[in-house]
């Protein structure tokens, strides 16, 4: 049960990290775009920003997610990293406890 | 009235507030305090830098600065209202402290004056703290010549608004006492002030629009809240100071004349009939419903529903969601039930009771509001959204109540819980909105978030139970 809970924690942390990274990447793409008629991508093509000049003089802008696979891979990667961190932290805590209890590790 | 006594009492109140705030939850840890202070300083620096960039790009000259000062008076009054309500809640919760001052050799007038000074200090510190980045950015961009304008629009507006609010509060207390509603003074005044805050918040958009229209038209009009910057343009700095002094003296005298005969103390519980005594949810429902704050939330939610109904909006069906503001107390108020023999159950049952209890008491209020839909059929679409918001809100507030337990109804802890929750929701909503995620995925995400909130609530309750068992197992010397 404890391991399952740790896995859920890792998946949630991975999701949040991916969401934050994608949003930041999109912001960077938006603010680094200098031309009005262009299409830019960020985070290995996961997010995009497109601006297009219309004949009536207006500018059409579109932003969003372009490639879900990249985001899924990032989510998996971050989840794995988070799970490893949680597992390592638990192992270190147990090791400290063993030392405190005077048990030879 | 001796000024020395007033100063000593004010210091006592401020020290009491500091100790209450610093003894709440994670703030007991010195490391957490240092990290929080560092975070505040960092946030201040970042906001000042952002403000400087915005002023550089958007405010090239004096008319633009004046416009910014006029506009800033609108949020200044709003935050003055918020801090005023917060201080009133904080003070009425500290009934032990007030009773303690009753045995000190001070007169009632000295105690009232100390209370007013303490409140004024808190309001000014809160508002100035919130607008410090704007002030620093203005000084950095425009120079020290921006200071008089800033003082008029932020400091003088906050103090003047506090004095008006204080008189208004005193008048409400007096009126309630005159009508024989002494027991309900706390609930009535606080619900009125909260309703006033929300009403002002909705009216502030109209104010900002009107000021912006004036600015584009080449002049800025008088709207009450922008009185001091407006007078600053017409009469100059000396004129503003004189008007402020006259205003202060007038309202101080009024506050003195209208100050209540006794300081109103909070009634923690309200007698209310709750049916279905045999139901397993009855104790939880009673614990929520008999709190005086619950009835304040009911008054505010009814005010919302009525206001939105009168304005012809269909959003009145969402008014019962305001009741969920009380959900943050749900763990703390049911804590005494867990000490009753035969009541304590497993963590999952505890979470179920807290969520179901909240839903039950909220639905009782929501049903009459929902019935109004038959008079305005176009609001039918909002019913589903209201149902989802209430269910989801009950789960979310239970999670906050478990993670940030409002021990002893501590207002700083409750406000911190609300602020944290709001910040997390706003950040998530902004990120999700930016990424333009499809509606279907948003619904799936919401369902998953609710399930996770329940899982974390259960884990949180288990953790609290484990901690209490551990504390109970340590022998006391």
Coordinates of C-alpha atoms in Angstrom, one line a residue:
Chain A
X1 CA 0.0 0.0 0.0
X2 CA 2.8 2.3 0.9
X3 CA 4.6 1.6 -2.4
X4 CA 1.4 2.3 -4.3
X5 CA 1.0 5.6 -2.5
X6 CA 4.6 6.5 -3.3
X7 CA 3.9 5.7 -7.0
X8 CA 0.8 7.9 -7.0
X9 CA 2.8 10.7 -5.4
X10 CA 5.5 10.3 -8.1
X11 CA 2.9 10.3 -10.9
X12 CA 1.3 13.5 -9.5
X13 CA 4.7 15.2 -9.1
X14 CA 5.7 14.2 -12.6
X15 CA 2.4 15.6 -14.0
X16 CA 2.9 18.9 -12.2
X17 CA 6.5 19.2 -13.3
X18 CA 5.5 18.5 -17.0
X19 CA 2.6 21.0 -16.8
X20 CA 4.9 23.7 -15.3
X21 CA 7.6 23.0 -17.9
X22 CA 5.2 23.0 -20.8
X23 CA 3.6 26.3 -19.7
X24 CA 7.0 27.9 -19.2
X25 CA 8.2 26.7 -22.6
X26 CA 5.1 28.1 -24.2
X27 CA 5.6 31.5 -22.5
X28 CA 9.3 31.5 -23.7
X29 CA 8.1 30.7 -27.2
X30 CA 5.5 33.4 -27.2
X31 CA 7.8 36.1 -25.9
X32 CA 10.8 35.2 -28.0
X33 CA 8.7 35.3 -31.2
X34 CA 9.6 38.6 -33.0
X35 CA 7.8 38.3 -36.3
X36 CA 4.0 38.7 -36.8
X37 CA 3.7 36.0 -39.4
X38 CA 5.5 33.0 -38.0
X39 CA 5.2 29.6 -36.3
X40 CA 7.5 28.7 -33.4
X41 CA 7.8 25.5 -31.4
X42 CA 9.3 24.7 -28.0
X43 CA 10.1 21.8 -25.7
X44 CA 11.1 19.5 -28.5
X45 CA 8.1 20.4 -30.5
X46 CA 5.6 19.7 -27.7
X47 CA 4.1 23.3 -27.7
X48 CA 3.7 25.8 -30.4
X49 CA 2.9 29.5 -31.1
X50 CA 1.6 30.6 -34.5
X51 CA 0.8 34.0 -35.7
X52 CA -0.6 34.8 -39.1
X53 CA -1.3 38.1 -40.8
X54 CA -4.8 38.2 -42.3
X55 CA -5.7 40.1 -45.5
X56 CA -8.0 42.4 -43.5
X57 CA -5.0 43.6 -41.5
X58 CA -5.7 41.6 -38.3
X59 CA -3.4 39.0 -36.8
X60 CA -4.6 35.5 -36.1
X61 CA -2.8 33.9 -33.1
X62 CA -2.9 30.3 -32.1
X63 CA -1.2 28.6 -29.1
X64 CA -1.3 25.1 -27.6
X65 CA 0.0 21.6 -27.5
X66 CA 1.4 20.1 -30.8
X67 CA 2.8 16.8 -29.8
X68 CA 1.3 14.8 -26.9
X69 CA 3.9 12.0 -27.2
X70 CA 6.7 14.4 -26.1
X71 CA 4.7 15.4 -23.1
X72 CA 3.9 11.8 -22.3
X73 CA 7.5 10.9 -22.4
X74 CA 8.4 13.9 -20.2
X75 CA 5.7 12.9 -17.8
X76 CA 7.0 9.4 -17.6
X77 CA 10.6 10.7 -17.1
X78 CA 9.7 13.1 -14.4
X79 CA 7.5 10.5 -12.7
X80 CA 10.4 8.0 -12.7
X81 CA 12.8 10.7 -11.3
X82 CA 10.3 11.6 -8.6
X83 CA 9.8 7.9 -7.7
X84 CA 13.5 7.4 -7.5
X85 CA 13.9 10.5 -5.3
X86 CA 11.1 9.3 -3.0
X87 CA 12.5 5.8 -2.8
X88 CA 16.1 7.1 -2.1
X89 CA 14.8 9.5 0.6
X90 CA 12.9 6.6 2.2
X91 CA 16.0 4.4 2.1
X92 CA 18.1 7.2 3.6
X93 CA 15.6 7.8 6.4
X94 CA 15.5 4.1 7.2
X95 CA 19.4 4.0 7.2
X96 CA 19.4 7.0 9.6
X97 CA 16.9 5.2 11.8
X98 CA 19.0 2.0 11.8
X99 CA 22.0 4.1 12.8
X100 CA 20.1 5.8 15.6
X101 CA 18.8 2.4 16.9
X102 CA 22.4 1.1 17.0
X103 CA 21.7 -1.6 14.4
X104 CA 24.7 -2.4 12.2
X105 CA 23.7 -1.5 8.6
Chain B
X1 CA -8.0 58.9 29.1
X2 CA -4.3 58.3 29.5
X3 CA -2.3 57.9 26.3
X4 CA 0.4 55.8 28.0
X5 CA -2.3 53.1 28.9
X6 CA -3.5 53.2 25.3
X7 CA 0.0 52.7 23.9
X8 CA 0.7 49.8 26.4
X9 CA -2.6 48.1 25.4
X10 CA -1.9 48.5 21.7
X11 CA 1.5 46.9 22.1
X12 CA -0.2 44.1 24.0
X13 CA -2.6 43.5 21.2
X14 CA 0.1 43.6 18.5
X15 CA 2.3 41.2 20.5
X16 CA -0.7 38.9 20.9
X17 CA -1.3 38.9 17.2
X18 CA 2.3 38.2 16.4
X19 CA 2.4 35.3 18.8
X20 CA -0.9 33.9 17.5
X21 CA 0.3 34.1 13.9
X22 CA 3.8 32.7 14.6
X23 CA 2.4 29.8 16.7
X24 CA 0.2 28.6 13.8
X25 CA 1.1 25.3 12.1
X26 CA 4.4 25.2 10.2
X27 CA 5.3 28.8 11.4
X28 CA 6.4 27.2 14.7
X29 CA 9.6 26.1 12.9
X30 CA 12.4 28.7 12.8
X31 CA 13.5 27.4 9.4
X32 CA 10.0 27.8 8.0
X33 CA 9.9 31.4 9.3
X34 CA 13.3 32.2 7.7
X35 CA 12.2 30.6 4.4
X36 CA 8.9 32.5 4.5
X37 CA 10.7 35.8 5.1
X38 CA 13.1 35.1 2.3
X39 CA 10.2 34.2 0.0
X40 CA 8.4 37.4 0.8
X41 CA 11.6 39.5 0.1
X42 CA 12.2 37.6 -3.1
X43 CA 8.5 38.1 -4.2
X44 CA 8.8 41.8 -3.3
X45 CA 12.0 42.1 -5.4
X46 CA 10.4 40.3 -8.4
X47 CA 7.2 42.3 -8.2
X48 CA 9.1 45.5 -8.0
X49 CA 11.2 44.5 -11.0
X50 CA 8.0 43.6 -13.0
X51 CA 6.4 46.9 -11.9
X52 CA 9.5 48.9 -13.1
X53 CA 9.4 47.2 -16.5
X54 CA 5.6 47.8 -16.8
X55 CA 6.0 51.4 -15.8
X56 CA 8.9 51.8 -18.3
X57 CA 6.9 50.4 -21.1
X58 CA 3.4 51.7 -20.4
X59 CA 3.8 54.9 -18.3
X60 CA 5.9 57.4 -20.1
X61 CA 4.6 60.6 -18.5
X62 CA 2.8 62.4 -15.7
X63 CA -0.8 61.9 -17.0
X64 CA -0.2 58.2 -17.1
X65 CA 1.2 58.2 -13.6
X66 CA -1.9 60.1 -12.4
X67 CA -4.1 57.6 -14.1
X68 CA -2.2 54.7 -12.4
X69 CA -2.6 56.5 -9.0
X70 CA -6.4 57.0 -9.5
X71 CA -6.8 53.4 -10.6
X72 CA -4.7 52.1 -7.6
X73 CA -7.2 53.7 -5.1
X74 CA -9.8 51.1 -6.2
X75 CA -7.8 48.0 -5.0
X76 CA -6.5 50.0 -2.0
X77 CA -10.1 50.4 -0.7
X78 CA -10.8 46.7 -1.5
X79 CA -7.8 45.5 0.5
X80 CA -8.6 47.9 3.3
X81 CA -12.0 46.2 3.5
X82 CA -10.4 42.7 3.4
X83 CA -7.8 43.5 6.1
X84 CA -10.5 45.3 8.2
X85 CA -12.7 42.1 8.1
X86 CA -9.6 39.9 8.9
X87 CA -8.6 42.1 11.9
X88 CA -12.2 42.0 13.2
X89 CA -12.3 38.2 12.9
X90 CA -8.9 37.9 14.6
X91 CA -10.0 40.2 17.4
X92 CA -13.3 38.7 18.1
X93 CA -11.7 35.2 18.2
X94 CA -9.3 36.5 20.8
X95 CA -12.1 36.8 23.4
X96 CA -9.7 35.5 26.1
X97 CA -7.4 38.5 25.5
X98 CA -10.3 41.0 25.7
X99 CA -11.5 39.4 29.0
X100 CA -7.9 39.7 30.2
X101 CA -7.9 43.4 29.4
X102 CA -11.1 43.8 31.4
X103 CA -9.2 43.0 34.6
X104 CA -6.4 45.6 33.8
X105 CA -6.7 49.0 35.4
X106 CA -7.8 50.7 32.1
X107 CA -11.0 52.4 31.2
X108 CA -13.4 51.2 28.5
X109 CA -12.5 54.3 26.4
X110 CA -8.8 53.5 26.7
X111 CA -9.4 49.9 25.6
X112 CA -11.5 51.1 22.6
X113 CA -8.8 53.6 21.6
X114 CA -6.1 50.9 21.8
X115 CA -8.3 48.6 19.8
X116 CA -8.8 51.3 17.1
X117 CA -5.0 52.0 17.0
X118 CA -4.2 48.3 16.7
X119 CA -6.7 47.9 13.9
X120 CA -5.4 51.0 12.1
X121 CA -1.9 49.7 12.4
X122 CA -2.8 46.4 11.0
X123 CA -4.8 47.9 8.1
X124 CA -2.1 50.4 7.2
X125 CA 0.7 47.8 7.5
X126 CA -1.3 45.3 5.4
X127 CA -2.3 47.7 2.6
X128 CA 1.1 49.4 2.5
X129 CA 2.8 45.9 2.4
X130 CA 0.6 44.9 -0.5
X131 CA 1.3 48.1 -2.5
X132 CA 5.0 48.3 -1.7
X133 CA 6.1 46.9 -5.0
X134 CA 4.0 49.5 -6.9
X135 CA 5.5 52.2 -4.7
X136 CA 9.1 51.0 -5.1
X137 CA 8.6 50.6 -8.9
X138 CA 7.2 54.1 -9.1
X139 CA 10.0 55.6 -7.1
X140 CA 12.6 53.7 -9.1
X141 CA 11.1 54.8 -12.4
X142 CA 9.9 58.4 -11.7
X143 CA 12.0 59.4 -8.7
X144 CA 11.0 60.8 -5.3
X145 CA 8.5 63.2 -6.9
X146 CA 6.2 60.2 -7.1
X147 CA 6.0 59.9 -3.3
X148 CA 3.3 62.6 -2.5
X149 CA 1.0 61.1 -5.1
X150 CA 1.7 57.6 -3.8
X151 CA 1.1 58.7 -0.2
X152 CA -2.2 60.3 -1.2
X153 CA -3.5 57.4 -3.3
X154 CA -2.4 54.6 -1.0
X155 CA -1.7 55.7 2.6
X156 CA -4.3 58.5 3.0
X157 CA -6.9 56.5 1.1
X158 CA -6.4 53.4 3.3
X159 CA -6.5 55.5 6.6
X160 CA -9.6 57.4 5.4
X161 CA -11.3 54.2 4.3
X162 CA -10.5 52.5 7.7
X163 CA -12.0 55.5 9.6
X164 CA -15.3 55.3 7.5
X165 CA -15.4 51.5 8.0
X166 CA -14.9 51.8 11.7
X167 CA -17.8 54.3 12.0
X168 CA -20.0 52.0 9.9
X169 CA -19.1 49.0 12.0
X170 CA -19.8 50.9 15.2
X171 CA -23.2 52.1 13.8
X172 CA -24.1 48.5 12.9
X173 CA -23.2 47.3 16.4
X174 CA -25.2 50.1 18.0
X175 CA -28.2 49.3 15.7
X176 CA -28.1 45.6 16.6
X177 CA -27.9 46.5 20.3
X178 CA -30.8 48.9 20.0
X179 CA -32.9 46.2 18.4
X180 CA -32.1 43.7 21.2
X181 CA -29.8 41.5 19.0
X182 CA -26.8 41.6 21.3
X183 CA -26.1 37.9 20.9
X184 CA -26.0 38.2 17.1
X185 CA -23.9 41.3 16.9
X186 CA -20.8 39.4 15.8
X187 CA -22.6 37.4 13.1
X188 CA -24.6 40.4 11.8
X189 CA -21.8 42.9 11.6
X190 CA -19.3 40.4 10.2
X191 CA -21.7 39.1 7.5
X192 CA -22.6 42.7 6.6
X193 CA -18.9 43.6 6.2
X194 CA -18.1 40.5 4.2
X195 CA -21.2 41.2 1.9
X196 CA -20.0 44.8 1.6
X197 CA -16.5 43.6 0.6
X198 CA -17.9 41.4 -2.2
X199 CA -20.3 44.1 -3.4
X200 CA -17.4 46.5 -3.6
X201 CA -15.3 44.0 -5.4
X202 CA -18.1 43.6 -8.1
X203 CA -18.5 47.4 -8.3
X204 CA -14.8 48.0 -8.6
X205 CA -14.8 46.8 -12.2
X206 CA -17.4 49.5 -13.1
X207 CA -15.2 52.1 -11.3
X208 CA -12.0 51.1 -13.2
X209 CA -14.0 51.2 -16.5
X210 CA -15.3 54.6 -15.7
X211 CA -11.9 55.9 -14.8
X212 CA -10.3 54.4 -17.9
X213 CA -13.1 56.1 -20.0
X214 CA -12.4 59.4 -18.3
X215 CA -8.6 59.0 -19.0
X216 CA -9.2 58.3 -22.7
X217 CA -11.5 61.4 -22.8
X218 CA -8.7 63.5 -21.4
X219 CA -9.7 64.1 -17.8
X220 CA -10.2 62.1 -14.6
X221 CA -13.5 62.5 -12.6
X222 CA -14.3 62.2 -8.9
X223 CA -15.6 58.8 -7.8
X224 CA -15.3 58.9 -4.1
X225 CA -12.5 56.3 -3.7
X226 CA -10.1 58.4 -5.7
X227 CA -10.8 61.5 -3.6
X228 CA -7.3 62.2 -2.5
X229 CA -5.5 62.0 -5.8
X230 CA -8.3 64.0 -7.4
X231 CA -7.9 66.7 -4.7
X232 CA -4.2 66.5 -5.1
X233 CA -4.5 67.6 -8.7
X234 CA -7.0 70.4 -7.8
X235 CA -5.6 71.7 -4.5
X236 CA -2.0 70.6 -4.3
X237 CA -0.3 68.6 -1.6
X238 CA -1.1 71.1 1.2
X239 CA -4.8 71.1 0.3
X240 CA -4.8 67.2 0.4
X241 CA -3.2 67.2 3.8
X242 CA -5.7 69.7 5.2
X243 CA -8.7 67.8 3.8
X244 CA -7.2 64.5 5.2
X245 CA -6.8 66.1 8.6
X246 CA -10.3 67.4 8.6
X247 CA -11.7 64.1 7.4
X248 CA -9.7 62.3 10.2
X249 CA -10.9 64.5 12.9
X250 CA -14.5 64.3 11.8
X251 CA -14.5 60.5 11.6
X252 CA -12.5 60.0 14.7
X253 CA -15.1 62.1 16.6
X254 CA -17.9 60.1 15.0
X255 CA -16.1 56.8 15.9
X256 CA -15.7 58.0 19.5
X257 CA -19.4 59.0 19.7
X258 CA -20.6 55.7 18.1
X259 CA -18.2 53.3 19.9
X260 CA -20.3 50.5 21.5
X261 CA -20.8 50.4 25.2
X262 CA -19.2 46.9 25.4
X263 CA -16.7 45.3 23.0
X264 CA -18.7 42.6 21.0
X265 CA -17.4 39.1 21.6
X266 CA -18.0 36.3 19.3
X267 CA -20.6 33.7 20.0
X268 CA -19.1 30.5 18.8
X269 CA -22.2 28.5 18.6
X270 CA -25.8 29.2 17.4
X271 CA -28.7 27.1 18.5
X272 CA -30.2 25.5 15.4
X273 CA -32.5 22.5 15.0
X274 CA -31.0 19.7 13.0
X275 CA -33.4 16.8 12.1
X276 CA -32.6 13.1 11.7
X277 CA -30.9 12.6 15.0
X278 CA -30.4 8.9 14.4
X279 CA -28.4 9.4 11.2
X280 CA -24.7 8.7 11.4
X281 CA -24.0 12.0 9.7
X282 CA -26.0 14.0 12.3
X283 CA -23.0 14.8 14.6
X284 CA -21.0 16.1 11.7
X285 CA -23.9 18.2 10.3
X286 CA -24.5 19.6 13.8
X287 CA -20.9 20.5 14.3
X288 CA -20.9 22.5 11.0
X289 CA -24.3 24.1 11.3
X290 CA -24.1 25.3 14.9
X291 CA -21.0 27.4 14.3
X292 CA -21.8 31.1 14.1
X293 CA -19.5 31.4 11.0
X294 CA -21.8 29.0 9.2
X295 CA -24.7 31.4 9.5
X296 CA -22.4 34.3 8.4
X297 CA -21.7 32.3 5.3
X298 CA -25.4 31.6 4.8
X299 CA -26.2 35.4 5.0
X300 CA -23.5 36.2 2.5
X301 CA -24.5 33.5 0.1
X302 CA -28.2 34.6 0.3
X303 CA -27.0 38.2 -0.3
X304 CA -25.1 37.0 -3.4
X305 CA -28.1 35.0 -4.7
X306 CA -30.5 37.9 -4.2
X307 CA -28.1 40.4 -5.7
X308 CA -27.5 38.3 -8.8
X309 CA -31.2 37.5 -9.1
X310 CA -32.1 41.2 -9.0
X311 CA -29.5 42.0 -11.6
X312 CA -31.1 39.5 -13.9
X313 CA -28.0 37.2 -13.9
X314 CA -28.2 33.4 -14.2
X315 CA -25.2 33.0 -12.0
X316 CA -27.4 33.1 -8.8
X317 CA -27.4 29.2 -8.8
X318 CA -23.7 29.3 -8.0
X319 CA -24.3 31.3 -4.7
X320 CA -24.4 28.2 -2.5
X321 CA -20.8 27.5 -3.4
X322 CA -20.0 30.4 -1.0
X323 CA -21.0 28.1 1.9
X324 CA -18.0 25.9 1.1
X325 CA -15.8 28.6 2.5
X326 CA -16.7 27.0 5.9
X327 CA -15.3 23.6 4.7
X328 CA -11.8 24.6 5.8
X329 CA -12.9 24.2 9.4
X330 CA -14.5 20.8 8.9
X331 CA -11.7 18.8 10.5
X332 CA -11.1 21.2 13.4
X333 CA -14.8 21.4 14.3
X334 CA -15.4 17.7 14.2
X335 CA -12.2 17.0 16.2
X336 CA -14.1 16.9 19.5
X337 CA -16.5 14.3 18.1
X338 CA -13.5 11.9 17.6
X339 CA -12.9 11.9 21.4
X340 CA -16.5 10.6 22.0
X341 CA -16.7 6.9 22.8
X342 CA -17.9 4.8 19.9
X343 CA -17.6 7.6 17.4
X344 CA -14.1 7.3 16.1
X345 CA -13.8 5.2 12.9
X346 CA -11.2 4.6 10.2
X347 CA -9.7 7.4 8.1
X348 CA -11.9 6.6 5.1
X349 CA -15.1 6.8 7.1
X350 CA -13.9 10.1 8.7
X351 CA -13.3 11.6 5.2
X352 CA -16.6 10.3 4.0
X353 CA -18.4 11.9 6.9
X354 CA -16.7 15.2 6.4
X355 CA -17.4 15.3 2.7
X356 CA -21.0 14.0 3.0
X357 CA -21.7 16.3 6.0
X358 CA -20.7 19.3 4.1
X359 CA -22.6 18.3 1.0
X360 CA -25.7 17.6 3.1
X361 CA -25.8 21.0 4.8
X362 CA -24.9 22.9 1.6
X363 CA -27.6 21.1 -0.4
X364 CA -30.2 22.1 2.2
X365 CA -29.4 25.7 1.4
X366 CA -28.9 25.1 -2.4
X367 CA -32.3 23.5 -3.0
X368 CA -34.4 26.7 -2.4
X369 CA -31.9 28.6 -4.6
X370 CA -32.2 26.0 -7.3
X371 CA -36.0 26.2 -7.1
X372 CA -35.7 29.8 -8.3
X373 CA -34.6 28.4 -11.6
X374 CA -38.3 27.7 -12.4
X375 CA -38.8 31.5 -12.4
X376 CA -35.8 32.0 -14.7
X377 CA -35.5 28.9 -17.0
X378 CA -32.4 30.2 -18.8
X379 CA -30.5 29.4 -15.5
X380 CA -31.0 25.7 -15.9
X381 CA -27.7 25.2 -17.6
X382 CA -25.9 26.6 -14.5
X383 CA -27.5 24.0 -12.3
X384 CA -25.1 21.2 -13.4
X385 CA -22.1 23.5 -13.0
X386 CA -23.3 24.4 -9.5
X387 CA -23.8 20.7 -8.6
X388 CA -20.3 19.9 -9.8
X389 CA -18.8 22.9 -8.1
X390 CA -20.4 22.0 -4.8
X391 CA -19.3 18.3 -4.9
X392 CA -15.8 19.2 -6.0
X393 CA -15.6 22.1 -3.5
X394 CA -16.6 19.8 -0.6
X395 CA -13.9 17.4 -1.5
X396 CA -11.3 20.1 -2.0
X397 CA -12.1 22.0 1.2
X398 CA -12.0 18.7 3.2
X399 CA -8.4 18.1 1.8
X400 CA -7.4 21.7 2.9
X401 CA -9.0 21.2 6.3
X402 CA -7.0 18.0 6.8
X403 CA -3.7 19.3 5.5
X404 CA -3.9 22.7 7.2
X405 CA -5.9 22.0 10.4
X406 CA -7.5 25.2 11.7
X407 CA -6.5 24.6 15.3
X408 CA -8.5 26.7 17.7
X409 CA -10.2 28.4 14.8
X410 CA -7.0 30.4 14.2
X411 CA -7.8 33.0 11.5
X412 CA -4.2 33.3 10.3
X413 CA -4.2 29.5 9.6
X414 CA -7.5 29.7 7.8
X415 CA -6.5 32.7 5.7
X416 CA -3.2 31.0 4.8
X417 CA -5.2 27.9 3.8
X418 CA -7.5 29.9 1.5
X419 CA -4.6 31.9 0.1
X420 CA -2.6 28.8 -0.7
X421 CA -5.5 27.0 -2.2
X422 CA -6.4 30.0 -4.3
X423 CA -2.8 30.4 -5.5
X424 CA -2.6 26.7 -6.5
X425 CA -5.9 26.8 -8.3
X426 CA -5.1 30.1 -10.1
X427 CA -1.6 28.8 -11.2
X428 CA -3.1 25.5 -12.4
X429 CA -5.9 27.2 -14.2
X430 CA -3.5 29.7 -15.9
X431 CA -1.2 26.9 -17.1
X432 CA -4.1 24.7 -18.3
X433 CA -5.7 27.8 -20.0
X434 CA -2.4 28.7 -21.7
X435 CA -1.9 25.2 -23.1
X436 CA -5.5 25.3 -24.5
X437 CA -6.3 21.8 -23.3
X438 CA -9.5 20.3 -24.8
X439 CA -12.7 20.3 -22.6
X440 CA -12.9 16.5 -22.5
X441 CA -9.4 16.3 -21.0
X442 CA -10.3 19.0 -18.5
X443 CA -13.2 17.0 -17.3
X444 CA -11.1 13.8 -17.0
X445 CA -8.4 15.8 -15.2
X446 CA -11.0 17.3 -12.8
X447 CA -12.4 13.8 -12.0
X448 CA -8.8 12.5 -11.4
X449 CA -8.0 15.6 -9.2
X450 CA -11.1 14.9 -7.1
X451 CA -10.2 11.2 -6.7
X452 CA -6.6 12.2 -5.7
X453 CA -8.0 14.8 -3.2
X454 CA -9.9 12.0 -1.5
X455 CA -6.9 9.7 -1.5
X456 CA -4.7 12.5 0.0
X457 CA -7.4 13.4 2.6
X458 CA -7.5 9.8 3.8
X459 CA -3.7 9.7 3.9
X460 CA -3.7 13.0 5.8
X461 CA -6.3 11.8 8.4
X462 CA -4.2 8.6 8.8
X463 CA -1.1 10.7 9.4
X464 CA -2.9 12.9 12.0
X465 CA -4.2 9.7 13.8
X466 CA -0.7 8.2 13.8
X467 CA 0.8 11.4 15.1
X468 CA -1.7 11.6 17.9
X469 CA -1.2 8.0 18.9
X470 CA 2.6 8.7 19.0
X471 CA 2.1 11.8 21.1
X472 CA -0.2 9.8 23.5
X473 CA 2.4 7.0 23.8
X474 CA 5.1 9.4 25.1
X475 CA 4.9 9.4 28.9
X476 CA 4.5 12.8 30.5
X477 CA 6.8 13.8 33.3

